Amino acid sequence: MPAVESPCIPSRQRLGLPLLILAAAQLVISLDYNIVYVALPSIGRGLGFSGQDLQWVVSAYVVTTGGFLLLGGRATDLLGRRRIFVVAALLYAVSSLIGGLSESAGVLVAVRAVQGIGGSLLFPAALSLINTLYDEGPSRNRALAAWGAAGAGGLCFGSLLGGVLVDAFGWPAVFLVNVPIAGAISLAGAILFPADGPLPRQRDFDLPGALTATVGITLLVFVLIHAPEAGWGSRTVLICAALSVVSLALFAVVERRVGAPLTPGHLFGHRSLLGAMALTALFSATFSSMPYFLTLYFQTVHGYSAMATGAAFLVPALVVAAGTKTGERAVSALGLRTTLLGGMAVGAVGALLLALALSDHGSYVRLLPGIVLLSLGQGATWTGMWIAAATGIPAADQGVASGLASTTLQVGSAVGLAVLVAVAGTGSHGLTTTGLLDGVRAAVYVITAGICLGALALLSFRRRAAR
């Protein structure tokens, strides 16, 4: 089934407003992931969640996002980028409205799962639009930097915005705030983006591949999230892990036999895409895990309020945004691989300084050198890895390429956080403040080591390629 092609591409002069909409979509995705954390206690009291079930307000979103990203990416290529973008934003708006009005725990968890599916459609659609509206090179790099800065801002401002909304209006506000934003994004996308061509008459869609991949990845992410709480030897975890392995094995068999596979085989010949997939997994396992441990440090070790914790993430938000722009300029001046190596090296130094500065009596100012360097490296690496994921990929495959790279991003996050929580022991009950501090510090050291290993692997790859 051929991919839907847009019949026209807007001129360079008209790209400013579409980019604003694409950046706003990334802001909504990252906000929606992070904004509910501050509201969790109020949600639990308001809807009668048990302490064990409350985690699914977050986990339902993560599981469905990770599981449906590959399908969302391919749907973007086959059904049209603008169509998927508009539908995904509407899905966000409607589900957010239902979430804000929900009066039962089950409905809210279902809403979060639907929001996750919206994210799995919106993320690759937006990224694919950037990679096709903008020519490969400086123009696309600038667009990816702006898009990345919006995502970084959403992740870091989410806690602060959530605290403000919950204090002023109650927990439903963290859902209702998305309704007008997502609705406006959907309308603007329908107006501003190039119209998709007519849907092809041929319906050769890889349904078996889509089903086996979605089930396999969804179960894998579920296992990685649920196992630390339930235990790796629990019956549910073992059954879901076995089903995930079987489903993914079936997916591999199906992809070799169908005429129009969900993941075209030629994509795995793109070394830049394969490297970007490995890098997105490492990035989310290391850089993206840091806010979880910093939140524990601020709130539990130092007793910050939700509002103060959100304010503590303002500096990282601003520096990450600056880092995305720095990364875009560095790619033009120094090249992609050098930029990635530099970003990871700066991030590793920052993580190390941060680990050394963590204490039960230290001030926030003491953390700033590490936070600034870590955030700068994070921003530069974020921009570089998405440039790598799009480089050399045909326009007809940009959606599935984005889906592949973003799927490894989600799986890497689940794996990384599960490993780091186990290393830190922060999931243990009755942990003392000193024990928690030691655990957070250990996790940050492991994050530092992970970034360093990634940089060494990238450097080794460069040397082999030069021979």
CSV table of C-alpha atoms in Angstrom, one decimal, residues 220 223-238 241 414-415 418-419 422:
chain,number,residue,atom,x,y,z
A,220,LEU,CA,6.7,-5.5,27.3
A,223,VAL,CA,5.9,-5.8,32.4
A,224,LEU,CA,8.7,-3.3,32.8
A,225,ILE,CA,6.5,-0.9,34.6
A,226,HIS,CA,4.5,-3.4,36.7
A,227,ALA,CA,7.3,-5.8,37.7
A,228,PRO,CA,9.2,-3.6,40.2
A,229,GLU,CA,6.0,-3.2,42.2
A,230,ALA,CA,4.5,-6.7,41.8
A,231,GLY,CA,7.8,-8.6,41.8
A,232,TRP,CA,9.6,-10.1,38.8
A,233,GLY,CA,8.5,-13.6,39.8
A,234,SER,CA,4.8,-12.8,40.1
A,235,ARG,CA,2.4,-14.8,38.0
A,236,THR,CA,1.0,-11.8,36.1
A,237,VAL,CA,4.5,-10.6,35.2
A,238,LEU,CA,5.7,-14.0,34.0
A,241,ALA,CA,6.4,-11.5,29.6
A,414,ALA,CA,10.7,1.8,31.1
A,415,VAL,CA,13.8,-0.4,31.2
A,418,ALA,CA,13.1,-0.1,36.4
A,419,VAL,CA,16.8,-0.7,36.6
A,422,ALA,CA,16.1,-1.3,41.7
